[in-house]
Coordinates of C-alpha atoms in Angstrom, one line a residue:
M1 CA 103.8 93.6 126.2
S2 CA 106.5 96.0 125.1
K3 CA 105.4 99.1 123.2
F4 CA 108.3 100.6 121.3
N5 CA 109.3 101.6 117.8
R6 CA 110.9 99.5 115.1
R7 CA 114.4 100.9 115.6
S8 CA 114.3 100.0 119.3
F9 CA 113.0 96.5 118.4
L10 CA 115.8 95.9 115.9
K11 CA 118.3 96.9 118.6
L12 CA 116.8 94.2 120.8
L13 CA 118.0 91.7 118.3
G14 CA 121.6 92.6 118.8
A15 CA 124.0 90.6 120.9
A16 CA 123.8 92.4 124.2
A17 CA 120.7 94.6 124.0
P18 CA 118.0 91.9 124.7
A19 CA 119.3 90.9 128.1
V20 CA 119.6 94.6 129.1
L21 CA 116.4 96.0 127.8
L22 CA 114.0 93.1 128.0
P23 CA 115.4 90.0 129.7
S24 CA 112.3 87.9 129.5
L25 CA 111.9 88.4 125.8
A26 CA 115.6 87.8 125.2
Q27 CA 115.5 84.5 127.1
R28 CA 112.4 83.3 125.2
V29 CA 113.7 84.4 121.8
G30 CA 116.8 82.3 122.4
G31 CA 114.6 79.3 123.1
L32 CA 112.3 79.4 120.1
D33 CA 112.1 76.5 117.7
A34 CA 113.1 78.0 114.4
S35 CA 111.9 74.9 112.5
R36 CA 108.3 75.9 113.1
P37 CA 106.6 77.8 110.2
N38 CA 106.3 81.6 110.5
I39 CA 102.9 83.2 110.1
I40 CA 102.4 86.6 108.4
V41 CA 99.0 88.1 108.4
L42 CA 98.6 91.1 106.1
L43 CA 95.2 92.7 106.6
F44 CA 94.0 95.6 104.4
D45 CA 91.4 97.9 106.0
A46 CA 88.2 98.3 104.1
M47 CA 89.2 96.1 101.1
S48 CA 86.2 94.6 99.3
A49 CA 86.7 91.5 97.3
R50 CA 84.2 92.9 94.9
N51 CA 86.7 95.6 93.7
L52 CA 89.6 93.3 93.0
S53 CA 90.5 92.0 89.6
L54 CA 91.6 88.9 91.4
Y55 CA 87.9 88.2 91.8
K56 CA 87.0 89.2 88.2
Y57 CA 86.4 92.9 88.8
P58 CA 86.8 94.6 85.4
R59 CA 89.4 97.2 86.5
P60 CA 93.0 95.9 86.8
T61 CA 93.2 96.7 90.5
S62 CA 95.2 93.7 91.9
P63 CA 97.9 92.3 89.6
A64 CA 100.3 91.6 92.5
M65 CA 97.6 89.7 94.4
E66 CA 97.0 87.7 91.2
R67 CA 100.6 86.8 91.0
F68 CA 100.6 85.8 94.7
A69 CA 97.4 83.7 94.0
E70 CA 99.4 81.4 91.7
H71 CA 101.0 79.8 94.7
A72 CA 98.2 80.2 97.2
N73 CA 94.7 79.0 98.3
V74 CA 92.2 81.5 97.0
Y75 CA 88.9 81.7 98.9
H76 CA 86.1 83.0 96.7
A77 CA 83.2 83.3 99.2
H78 CA 85.0 84.6 102.4
N79 CA 83.0 86.9 104.5
S80 CA 83.7 89.3 107.4
S81 CA 81.8 88.8 110.6
G82 CA 81.1 92.6 110.8
N83 CA 81.0 95.7 108.7
Y84 CA 83.8 97.8 110.3
T85 CA 87.1 97.4 112.1
I86 CA 86.0 96.7 115.6
P87 CA 83.7 93.7 115.1
G88 CA 85.6 92.5 112.1
V89 CA 89.0 92.3 113.8
A90 CA 87.6 91.1 117.1
S91 CA 86.0 88.2 115.3
L92 CA 89.2 87.3 113.4
M93 CA 91.3 87.5 116.7
T94 CA 88.8 85.6 118.9
G95 CA 87.3 83.2 116.4
T96 CA 83.8 84.2 117.6
Y97 CA 80.9 86.2 116.2
P98 CA 80.3 89.8 117.3
W99 CA 77.2 88.8 119.4
K100 CA 79.5 86.6 121.5
H101 CA 82.7 88.7 121.9
R102 CA 80.5 91.9 122.1
A103 CA 83.0 94.3 120.6
I104 CA 80.2 95.7 118.6
N105 CA 80.4 99.5 119.0
H106 CA 83.0 102.2 119.0
R107 CA 84.1 101.6 122.6
G108 CA 85.8 98.6 121.1
A109 CA 85.9 96.4 124.2
I110 CA 85.8 92.6 123.9
R111 CA 83.8 91.0 126.7
Q112 CA 86.2 90.8 129.7
S113 CA 85.7 87.1 130.2
M114 CA 86.8 86.5 126.6
V115 CA 89.9 88.6 126.4
G116 CA 92.1 85.6 126.9
N117 CA 90.4 83.8 124.1
N118 CA 92.6 85.3 121.4
L119 CA 94.8 84.2 118.5
F120 CA 98.0 85.4 120.2
R121 CA 97.4 83.2 123.2
V122 CA 96.4 80.2 121.1
L123 CA 99.7 80.3 119.3
G124 CA 101.4 80.8 122.7
S125 CA 105.0 81.4 123.6
D126 CA 106.2 79.0 120.8
Y127 CA 106.0 82.1 118.6
H128 CA 107.4 85.6 118.7
R129 CA 104.2 87.7 118.5
L130 CA 104.3 91.1 116.9
A131 CA 101.4 93.4 115.9
F132 CA 101.4 96.6 113.8
P133 CA 97.9 98.1 113.8
Q134 CA 97.9 101.2 111.6
N135 CA 94.3 101.7 112.4
F136 CA 93.5 103.4 115.7
W137 CA 90.5 101.1 116.4
A138 CA 92.6 98.0 115.8
T139 CA 95.1 99.4 118.3
L140 CA 92.3 99.8 120.8
L141 CA 91.4 96.2 120.4
L142 CA 94.9 94.7 120.4
S143 CA 95.8 96.6 123.6
Q144 CA 93.4 94.2 125.4
F145 CA 95.7 91.3 124.5
Q146 CA 98.6 92.9 126.3
D147 CA 99.5 89.7 128.2
D148 CA 99.8 87.8 124.9
V149 CA 101.7 90.2 122.5
D150 CA 105.4 90.5 122.6
V151 CA 105.7 93.7 120.5
L152 CA 103.0 96.2 119.7
L153 CA 104.2 98.8 117.2
S154 CA 102.5 102.2 117.3
S155 CA 99.9 103.2 114.7
G156 CA 102.3 106.0 113.5
E157 CA 105.2 103.6 112.8
F158 CA 106.7 104.3 109.3
S159 CA 104.4 107.5 109.3
E160 CA 104.3 111.1 110.2
L161 CA 102.4 112.3 113.2
S162 CA 103.1 115.3 115.4
Y163 CA 100.4 117.4 117.0
L164 CA 99.5 118.8 120.4
L165 CA 101.1 116.6 123.1
S166 CA 101.9 113.7 120.8
D167 CA 105.7 114.6 120.7
H168 CA 105.8 113.8 124.4
F169 CA 104.4 110.3 123.8
P170 CA 106.4 109.1 120.8
K171 CA 105.4 105.5 121.2
D172 CA 101.7 106.1 121.5
K173 CA 101.0 109.3 119.6
N174 CA 97.5 108.9 118.5
M175 CA 96.4 107.2 121.7
S176 CA 97.9 109.9 123.9
A177 CA 96.0 112.7 122.2
R178 CA 92.7 111.0 122.2
A179 CA 93.1 109.9 125.8
L180 CA 93.9 113.5 126.9
D181 CA 90.8 114.7 125.0
D182 CA 88.6 112.1 126.8
F183 CA 90.2 112.8 130.2
L184 CA 89.7 116.6 130.0
F185 CA 86.4 116.9 128.3
R186 CA 84.5 113.6 128.1
V187 CA 81.6 113.2 130.6
G188 CA 80.0 109.8 131.3
E189 CA 78.9 108.2 128.1
A190 CA 79.0 111.4 126.1
P191 CA 81.1 111.3 122.9
P192 CA 84.6 112.8 123.0
S193 CA 84.5 116.6 123.0
L194 CA 84.9 118.8 120.0
V195 CA 87.0 121.3 122.0
L196 CA 90.4 119.8 122.3
G197 CA 89.7 117.4 119.4
S198 CA 89.1 120.4 117.1
L199 CA 92.4 122.0 118.1
E200 CA 94.2 118.7 117.6
R201 CA 92.8 118.3 114.1
L202 CA 93.5 121.9 113.1
L203 CA 97.1 121.6 114.0
Y204 CA 97.3 118.1 112.5
T205 CA 95.8 119.3 109.2
W206 CA 98.2 122.2 109.0
Q207 CA 101.2 120.0 109.6
S208 CA 100.1 117.3 107.2
N209 CA 99.4 119.8 104.5
H210 CA 103.0 121.1 104.8
L211 CA 104.7 117.7 104.3
P212 CA 106.3 117.0 100.9
T213 CA 104.0 115.1 98.6
D214 CA 106.3 113.4 96.2
G215 CA 104.4 110.9 94.2
Y216 CA 101.0 112.0 95.5
K217 CA 98.4 114.6 94.7
E218 CA 97.9 114.6 98.4
L219 CA 99.3 112.4 101.2
P220 CA 96.9 109.8 102.6
H221 CA 95.5 111.0 105.9
D222 CA 92.2 111.1 107.7
L223 CA 91.1 113.3 110.6
N224 CA 89.6 110.3 112.3
Y225 CA 93.0 108.4 112.0
P226 CA 95.6 111.1 112.7
I227 CA 98.5 109.7 110.8
T228 CA 100.0 110.9 107.5
F229 CA 102.0 108.3 105.5
R230 CA 103.4 107.4 102.1
L231 CA 102.6 103.9 101.0
E232 CA 106.2 103.3 99.9
D233 CA 107.5 104.4 103.4
V234 CA 105.2 101.9 105.1
F235 CA 106.2 99.1 102.9
D236 CA 109.9 100.0 103.1
G237 CA 109.5 99.6 106.8
L238 CA 107.8 96.2 106.5
I239 CA 110.4 95.0 104.0
S240 CA 113.1 95.9 106.6
L241 CA 111.2 94.6 109.6
I242 CA 109.8 91.2 108.6
P243 CA 113.1 89.4 107.8
S244 CA 114.7 90.7 111.0
L245 CA 112.2 88.9 113.3
P246 CA 113.3 85.9 115.3
A247 CA 111.8 82.7 113.9
P248 CA 109.3 81.4 114.3
F249 CA 107.2 84.6 114.4
F250 CA 103.6 85.5 114.1
T251 CA 103.0 89.0 112.8
Y252 CA 99.6 90.7 112.5
L253 CA 100.1 93.7 110.2
H254 CA 96.9 95.8 109.9
L255 CA 97.4 98.4 107.2
L256 CA 95.0 101.3 107.0
P257 CA 94.8 101.5 103.1
P258 CA 92.6 101.3 101.2
H259 CA 90.4 102.9 103.9
T260 CA 89.3 106.5 103.4
P261 CA 90.5 108.9 102.4
Y262 CA 91.3 107.4 99.0
R263 CA 94.6 108.9 98.0
P264 CA 96.1 107.1 95.0
T265 CA 99.7 107.8 94.0
D266 CA 100.5 109.9 90.9
K267 CA 101.0 106.7 88.9
F268 CA 97.4 105.6 89.4
F269 CA 95.6 108.9 89.9
N270 CA 93.1 109.1 87.1
A271 CA 94.2 105.7 85.8
F272 CA 90.6 104.5 85.8
R273 CA 88.9 107.2 83.9
D274 CA 87.5 104.5 81.7
D275 CA 84.2 103.5 80.2
M276 CA 83.2 101.2 83.1
K277 CA 79.7 102.0 84.2
P278 CA 78.8 100.4 87.5
M279 CA 75.3 99.0 87.7
R280 CA 72.9 101.6 89.1
K281 CA 70.8 100.2 91.9
P282 CA 67.8 101.8 93.6
D283 CA 68.5 103.6 96.8
H284 CA 67.9 101.6 99.9
R285 CA 65.5 103.1 102.5
F286 CA 68.3 102.9 105.2
A287 CA 71.0 104.6 102.9
D288 CA 72.4 108.1 103.3
G289 CA 71.1 109.2 99.9
T290 CA 74.6 109.7 98.3
S291 CA 74.2 110.7 94.6
N292 CA 75.2 108.2 91.9
A293 CA 77.7 110.7 90.6
D294 CA 79.4 110.9 94.0
L295 CA 79.3 107.1 94.4
N296 CA 81.0 106.6 91.0
L297 CA 83.7 109.2 91.8
A298 CA 84.4 107.6 95.2
R299 CA 84.5 104.2 93.6
R300 CA 87.1 105.3 91.0
L301 CA 89.4 106.8 93.6
Y302 CA 89.0 103.7 95.8
D303 CA 89.9 101.5 92.9
E304 CA 93.0 103.7 92.1
Y305 CA 94.0 103.5 95.7
I306 CA 93.7 99.8 95.7
A307 CA 95.9 99.7 92.6
S308 CA 98.5 101.9 94.4
L309 CA 98.5 99.6 97.4
D310 CA 98.7 96.5 95.3
Q311 CA 101.9 97.8 93.6
E312 CA 103.6 98.3 97.0
L313 CA 102.3 94.9 98.1
G314 CA 104.1 93.5 95.0
R315 CA 107.4 94.9 96.3
L316 CA 106.8 93.3 99.7
L317 CA 105.9 89.9 98.3
D318 CA 109.0 90.1 96.0
S319 CA 111.1 90.8 99.0
L320 CA 109.7 87.9 101.0
E321 CA 110.3 85.6 98.1
S322 CA 113.9 86.8 97.7
Q323 CA 114.5 86.2 101.4
G324 CA 113.2 82.7 101.1
L325 CA 110.4 83.4 103.5
F326 CA 107.7 81.7 101.4
E327 CA 109.5 78.4 102.0
N328 CA 108.9 78.4 105.7
S329 CA 105.9 80.7 106.2
Y330 CA 102.2 80.9 106.0
V331 CA 101.4 84.2 104.3
I332 CA 97.8 85.4 104.7
L333 CA 96.2 88.3 102.8
T334 CA 92.8 89.4 103.9
A335 CA 90.7 92.4 105.1
D336 CA 88.5 93.3 108.1
H337 CA 85.5 94.4 106.0
G338 CA 84.7 95.8 102.6
E339 CA 83.4 99.0 101.1
M340 CA 80.2 99.9 99.2
F341 CA 79.4 102.4 96.4
E342 CA 75.8 101.6 95.6
R343 CA 72.1 102.0 96.7
G344 CA 72.8 105.6 97.8
E345 CA 75.4 104.4 100.4
K346 CA 79.1 105.1 100.4
G347 CA 81.6 103.3 102.8
H348 CA 81.0 100.6 105.3
S349 CA 79.5 102.1 108.5
T350 CA 76.0 101.2 107.4
P351 CA 73.3 98.7 108.4
L352 CA 73.3 97.5 104.8
L353 CA 75.3 94.2 104.8
Y354 CA 75.3 93.6 101.1
D355 CA 78.3 91.7 99.6
P356 CA 80.5 94.7 98.8
V357 CA 80.6 95.4 102.6
I358 CA 81.2 91.8 103.9
H359 CA 82.7 89.8 101.0
I360 CA 86.4 90.2 101.7
P361 CA 89.5 88.7 100.1
L362 CA 91.3 85.7 101.6
L363 CA 94.5 84.2 100.1
I364 CA 96.8 81.9 102.1
S365 CA 100.1 80.6 100.8
A366 CA 101.4 77.5 102.7
P367 CA 105.2 76.9 103.2
G368 CA 106.7 75.9 99.9
Q369 CA 103.3 76.0 98.0
K370 CA 103.8 76.1 94.3
T371 CA 100.3 75.8 92.8
R372 CA 97.0 77.6 93.0
R373 CA 93.9 76.2 94.6
D374 CA 90.5 77.9 94.3
I375 CA 88.0 77.2 97.0
Y376 CA 84.4 78.3 96.5
T377 CA 82.9 77.0 99.8
P378 CA 81.7 79.9 101.9
T379 CA 84.0 80.7 104.9
N380 CA 84.1 83.4 107.5
A381 CA 86.7 85.4 109.4
V382 CA 86.0 83.3 112.5
D383 CA 87.8 80.5 110.7
I384 CA 91.2 82.1 110.8
L385 CA 91.9 81.3 114.4
P386 CA 91.0 77.6 114.4
T387 CA 92.9 77.2 111.1
L388 CA 96.1 78.6 112.6
A389 CA 95.6 76.6 115.7
H390 CA 95.4 73.4 113.6
L391 CA 98.4 74.3 111.4
T392 CA 100.6 75.0 114.4
G393 CA 99.6 71.8 116.2
N394 CA 97.6 73.5 118.9
P395 CA 94.2 72.1 120.1
L396 CA 91.1 73.7 118.6
P397 CA 89.5 75.9 121.4
A398 CA 86.1 74.8 122.5
W399 CA 84.9 78.4 122.5
T400 CA 85.5 79.2 118.8
D401 CA 82.6 79.6 116.4
G402 CA 85.0 78.8 113.4
K403 CA 86.4 75.7 111.8
P404 CA 89.7 75.1 110.0
L405 CA 89.5 76.3 106.4
P406 CA 89.1 73.9 103.5
G407 CA 92.5 73.2 102.0
L408 CA 94.2 73.8 105.3
G409 CA 92.9 71.0 107.4
G410 CA 89.2 71.6 107.2
E411 CA 86.5 70.0 105.1
E412 CA 84.3 71.7 102.5
D413 CA 80.8 72.2 104.0
Y414 CA 78.7 74.1 101.5
E415 CA 75.6 74.2 103.7
R416 CA 77.3 75.4 106.9
S417 CA 75.6 78.3 108.6
L418 CA 77.7 81.5 108.8
Y419 CA 76.9 84.9 110.3
S420 CA 77.8 88.6 109.9
V421 CA 76.5 91.1 112.5
E422 CA 76.1 94.9 112.6
A423 CA 75.0 96.2 116.0
K424 CA 77.0 99.4 116.8
L425 CA 73.8 101.2 118.0
S426 CA 73.1 98.4 120.5
P427 CA 74.6 98.3 124.0
A428 CA 77.6 96.1 124.1
N429 CA 76.5 94.2 127.2
G430 CA 72.8 94.2 126.7
I431 CA 70.1 93.2 124.3
L432 CA 70.9 93.7 120.6
N433 CA 67.9 95.9 120.0
K434 CA 69.1 97.5 116.8
A435 CA 71.0 95.3 114.4
T436 CA 71.4 93.8 111.0
V437 CA 72.3 90.1 110.9
V438 CA 73.2 88.0 107.8
L439 CA 72.8 84.2 107.6
R440 CA 74.8 82.6 104.8
K441 CA 74.1 79.0 103.8
G442 CA 75.7 78.0 100.5
D443 CA 74.6 80.5 97.9
R444 CA 71.6 81.6 99.9
K445 CA 71.8 84.8 102.0
L446 CA 69.2 86.0 104.4
I447 CA 69.4 89.6 105.8
Y448 CA 67.5 90.5 109.0
Y449 CA 66.8 94.1 110.1
T450 CA 65.6 94.7 113.6
G451 CA 65.1 97.9 115.5
Y452 CA 65.2 100.2 112.5
E453 CA 61.4 100.3 111.9
A454 CA 58.2 99.4 113.7
E455 CA 58.4 95.9 112.3
D456 CA 61.4 93.7 111.6
S457 CA 62.1 92.9 108.0
F458 CA 64.0 90.3 105.9
E459 CA 65.6 90.0 102.5
L460 CA 66.7 86.8 100.8
Y461 CA 69.1 86.4 97.8
D462 CA 70.5 83.5 95.8
L463 CA 74.0 84.7 95.0
S464 CA 74.6 82.0 92.4
E465 CA 71.9 83.6 90.2
N466 CA 71.9 87.1 91.4
I467 CA 75.3 88.3 92.7
E468 CA 74.2 91.9 92.6
E469 CA 71.5 91.2 95.2
L470 CA 68.7 92.9 93.3
H471 CA 66.0 90.1 93.3
D472 CA 64.7 89.7 96.8
L473 CA 63.3 86.1 97.0
Y474 CA 61.9 86.5 100.5
P475 CA 58.3 87.0 99.2
D476 CA 58.6 84.4 96.4
Q477 CA 60.0 81.4 98.3
P478 CA 58.1 81.3 101.6
A479 CA 59.0 77.8 102.5
F480 CA 62.7 78.2 102.2
A481 CA 62.6 81.7 103.6
K482 CA 60.7 80.4 106.7
Q483 CA 63.4 77.7 107.3
M484 CA 66.3 80.2 107.1
K485 CA 64.3 82.8 109.2
E486 CA 63.7 80.3 112.0
E487 CA 67.4 79.3 112.1
L488 CA 68.6 82.9 112.1
L489 CA 66.1 84.0 114.8
E490 CA 66.9 81.1 117.0
A491 CA 70.7 82.0 116.9
F492 CA 69.9 85.7 117.4
F493 CA 67.6 85.1 120.4
E494 CA 70.1 82.7 121.9
A495 CA 72.9 85.3 121.6
N496 CA 70.7 87.8 123.3
K497 CA 70.3 85.5 126.4
K498 CA 74.0 85.6 127.1

């Protein structure tokens, strides 16, 4: 795997540079079959389907996505396998549930025996494989697939980042600073120190606050993700990069927006000071207790940030269309997980796996597709890998938990059992002793909580009649609840044996 910036990569595409700088890549690029379809995966971090006007949300947050949907398959019941980046991305990349790949906590490691079971390897050397993970945790995951990725762009590509020793590691700025922090101050399983980390963040904050903020009240940046960027700069980079790739290519583009902090552009800042009054739901006993006023403010900024992102996405999609890339490419828009602003809980790092956290967008445009197809059958992130294997003529791996998506080689199976798992407080290679598990069958959704209280507990919802998940049917439908409970527990206990 070669780690270098976009400028270096573009130089590789010149007449002489490939043979000099990376002979093996140059040789393979020359032998690729350009008649095969390209694959472009655009993943938006922490984008909930429940906040997109594409899926009937009342605020106009996603007009560009809606235009794209007119020539795409639109999946209305697509769920993440986890509730934050590590399990969500690992499931998408391996086609397996978190309790199998075991990238369930912030160490971010996929089970060693499964590292080779990844989407990049499934597509193989028939494709030029490039990844741009703007999220630090996604970088941590993708680095495990080093034998199967041709180009891994740094998280700070198209962005600003310069603090502490990062200037000495221009290709791995955020990784170098965190690695140094761990090396100097981390002991055993203790969390990273606050010593060097605090110095890093102070300098980073000072630098980011002195950057020009044209078009923003404040530039998007987060102390947990040390990059500062303008949305337009990131999309300008992608608009330049994608058409320059050697065909056929597979690109996994993991964009940090609309993850916190929510920083809409000037055009959309305060755009949603409207009369919308989100339904007030009672606080959950496992929630943080965030006030309803704070939840509503965060929701508004989040919606405005999605709208800012959607505008830039529209520019990228227009560029792809003008370049003719829709005619020979599968273009996939999705997310790793969602975001929640209800029940006293803000964000996604929560044991509460209600739909705002795990219901994510999925739109897929096939080469030359001209019409829209809406698919309401429940699907899961584990289905992306087998779908792309099928579409590229590769065999379906025996180890995947997923199936090809309906409309793209798969059949509609409304009663199929699908899972989402939150277990970041459990050991990665041991018993899942503290976890939340969701079993989705059709419109029925069973939530299982274990390890949080003295006794395990369950909630059951019928999403066709109660999309807001307020009427718990578990006490009212004992026969059906018993059936789903037995199936979930059998799968859970089986996972804990391995």
